[in-house]
Amino acid sequence: MERRILGAMAEGAFDDLPGAGKPIPDLDGAYDPAWWAKKWVRRERLIGLVRELRDEERRTRRRVGLGSEGAEERLAEIRAEIDRLNELLPRGDRL
């Protein structure tokens, strides 16, 4: 197994991995035994906000329709906020 890993490294199989060449986040900070819980709570709150915005987007579409200028502006604002929140989430959790 080690030979296969070393061979893959020599071929550059690991060169383009996400985060390659970047420092590990929060490595210098003080150890917090509840780090995983805090990250989980933050992620779940963001997911909840995105879901609320998606619901608002659906309600706005139903209530006003797509032809109205005010509705289009509000929908664009909602989509921009969803995109902003999704950028804060890990890729696998984006909605």
CSV table of C-alpha atoms in Angstrom, one decimal, residues 25-75:
chain,number,residue,atom,x,y,z
A,25,PRO,CA,-7.5,26.3,9.4
A,26,ASP,CA,-7.4,27.1,13.2
A,27,LEU,CA,-4.2,25.1,13.7
A,28,ASP,CA,-2.6,28.0,15.7
A,29,GLY,CA,-5.6,28.6,17.9
A,30,ALA,CA,-6.1,27.4,21.4
A,31,TYR,CA,-7.7,23.9,21.7
A,32,ASP,CA,-11.4,24.0,22.3
A,33,PRO,CA,-12.9,20.6,23.2
A,34,ALA,CA,-16.3,21.7,21.8
A,35,TRP,CA,-15.0,22.8,18.4
A,36,TRP,CA,-17.0,20.2,16.5
A,37,ALA,CA,-20.2,21.1,18.3
A,38,LYS,CA,-19.7,24.8,17.6
A,39,LYS,CA,-19.1,24.1,13.9
A,40,TRP,CA,-22.1,21.8,13.8
A,41,VAL,CA,-24.4,24.4,15.4
A,42,ARG,CA,-23.1,27.1,13.0
A,43,ARG,CA,-23.6,24.9,9.9
A,44,GLU,CA,-27.1,23.9,11.1
A,45,ARG,CA,-28.1,27.5,11.6
A,46,LEU,CA,-26.8,28.5,8.1
A,47,ILE,CA,-28.7,25.5,6.6
A,48,GLY,CA,-31.9,26.7,8.5
A,49,LEU,CA,-31.5,30.2,7.1
A,50,VAL,CA,-31.1,28.9,3.6
A,51,ARG,CA,-34.2,26.8,3.9
A,52,GLU,CA,-36.2,29.8,5.2
A,53,LEU,CA,-35.0,31.9,2.3
A,54,ARG,CA,-36.0,29.1,-0.2
A,55,ASP,CA,-39.5,29.0,1.4
A,56,GLU,CA,-39.7,32.8,1.2
A,57,GLU,CA,-38.7,32.5,-2.5
A,58,ARG,CA,-41.5,30.0,-3.2
A,59,ARG,CA,-44.1,32.1,-1.3
A,60,THR,CA,-43.1,35.2,-3.2
A,61,ARG,CA,-43.4,33.4,-6.5
A,62,ARG,CA,-46.9,32.1,-5.6
A,63,ARG,CA,-48.1,35.4,-4.2
A,64,VAL,CA,-46.9,37.8,-6.8
A,65,GLY,CA,-45.9,35.9,-9.8
A,66,LEU,CA,-42.9,36.3,-12.0
A,67,GLY,CA,-44.0,39.3,-14.2
A,68,SER,CA,-44.0,41.9,-11.4
A,69,GLU,CA,-40.9,44.1,-11.3
A,70,GLY,CA,-41.0,44.3,-7.5
A,71,ALA,CA,-41.2,40.5,-7.3
A,72,GLU,CA,-38.2,40.1,-9.6
A,73,GLU,CA,-36.1,42.5,-7.4
A,74,ARG,CA,-37.1,40.6,-4.2
A,75,LEU,CA,-36.4,37.2,-5.8
